[in-house]
Coordinates of C-alpha atoms in Angstrom, one line a residue:
S1 CA 15.0 5.3 35.7
P2 CA 12.4 2.6 36.5
S3 CA 9.6 4.4 34.7
S4 CA 11.5 4.5 31.4
T5 CA 12.1 0.7 31.4
N6 CA 8.4 0.1 31.7
K7 CA 7.6 2.6 28.9
I8 CA 5.1 1.2 26.4
D9 CA 5.6 2.5 22.9
S10 CA 2.7 3.6 20.8
P11 CA 1.5 0.8 18.4
C12 CA 1.3 3.4 15.6
I13 CA 2.9 2.1 12.4
R14 CA 2.3 5.4 10.4
R15 CA -0.5 3.8 8.3
C16 CA -3.2 5.9 9.8
C17 CA -6.5 5.4 8.2
L18 CA -9.8 5.1 10.1
D19 CA -12.4 2.6 9.0
E20 CA -16.2 3.2 9.1
N21 CA -16.1 2.4 12.9
D22 CA -13.3 5.0 13.6
I23 CA -10.7 2.2 14.1
C24 CA -7.3 2.7 12.6
I25 CA -6.5 0.0 10.1
G26 CA -2.8 0.5 10.8
C27 CA -2.7 0.0 14.5
F28 CA -6.3 -1.1 15.2
R29 CA -6.8 1.5 18.0
T30 CA -10.1 3.4 18.2
L31 CA -9.9 7.2 17.6
E32 CA -10.5 7.7 21.4
E33 CA -7.6 5.3 22.2
I34 CA -5.3 7.2 19.8
K35 CA -6.3 10.5 21.3
S36 CA -5.9 9.3 24.9
W37 CA -2.7 7.3 24.5
L38 CA -0.3 9.8 26.1
Q39 CA -2.6 10.1 29.1
Q40 CA -3.2 6.4 29.6
T41 CA -1.5 4.5 32.5
T42 CA 0.8 1.6 31.8
A43 CA -2.1 -0.8 32.7
E44 CA -4.5 1.1 30.4
K45 CA -2.0 0.9 27.5
K46 CA -1.6 -2.9 28.0
Q47 CA -5.4 -3.3 27.9
T48 CA -5.5 -1.1 24.7
L49 CA -2.8 -3.3 23.1
I50 CA -4.8 -6.4 23.9
R51 CA -7.9 -4.9 22.3
C52 CA -5.8 -3.9 19.3
Q53 CA -4.6 -7.4 18.9
Q54 CA -8.1 -8.8 19.1
R55 CA -9.4 -6.3 16.5
R56 CA -6.4 -7.1 14.3
E57 CA -7.2 -10.8 14.5
Q58 CA -10.9 -10.2 13.8
H59 CA -10.0 -8.0 10.8
Y60 CA -7.8 -10.6 9.2
I61 CA -10.5 -13.3 9.8
K62 CA -12.9 -11.1 8.0
Y63 CA -10.4 -9.8 5.3
P64 CA -7.8 -12.6 5.0
H65 CA -6.0 -10.9 2.1
S66 CA -5.7 -7.4 3.5
E67 CA -2.3 -7.8 5.2
Y68 CA 0.4 -5.3 4.2
E69 CA 3.3 -7.6 4.5

């Protein structure tokens, strides 16, 4: 079906740990974004993923040696 081809998978990488700002240091979603993921529209999920990428980049600028890889 068309809806399944547009499905956006959760960015969760099973390294769930919230920092002092309630942001997961595994996927970089906020606690609210994690809790609301299943209710978010495709557009909202895309915006969440953009914010996650921005947070990830800021995190690695601030902590350059904290990558898991």
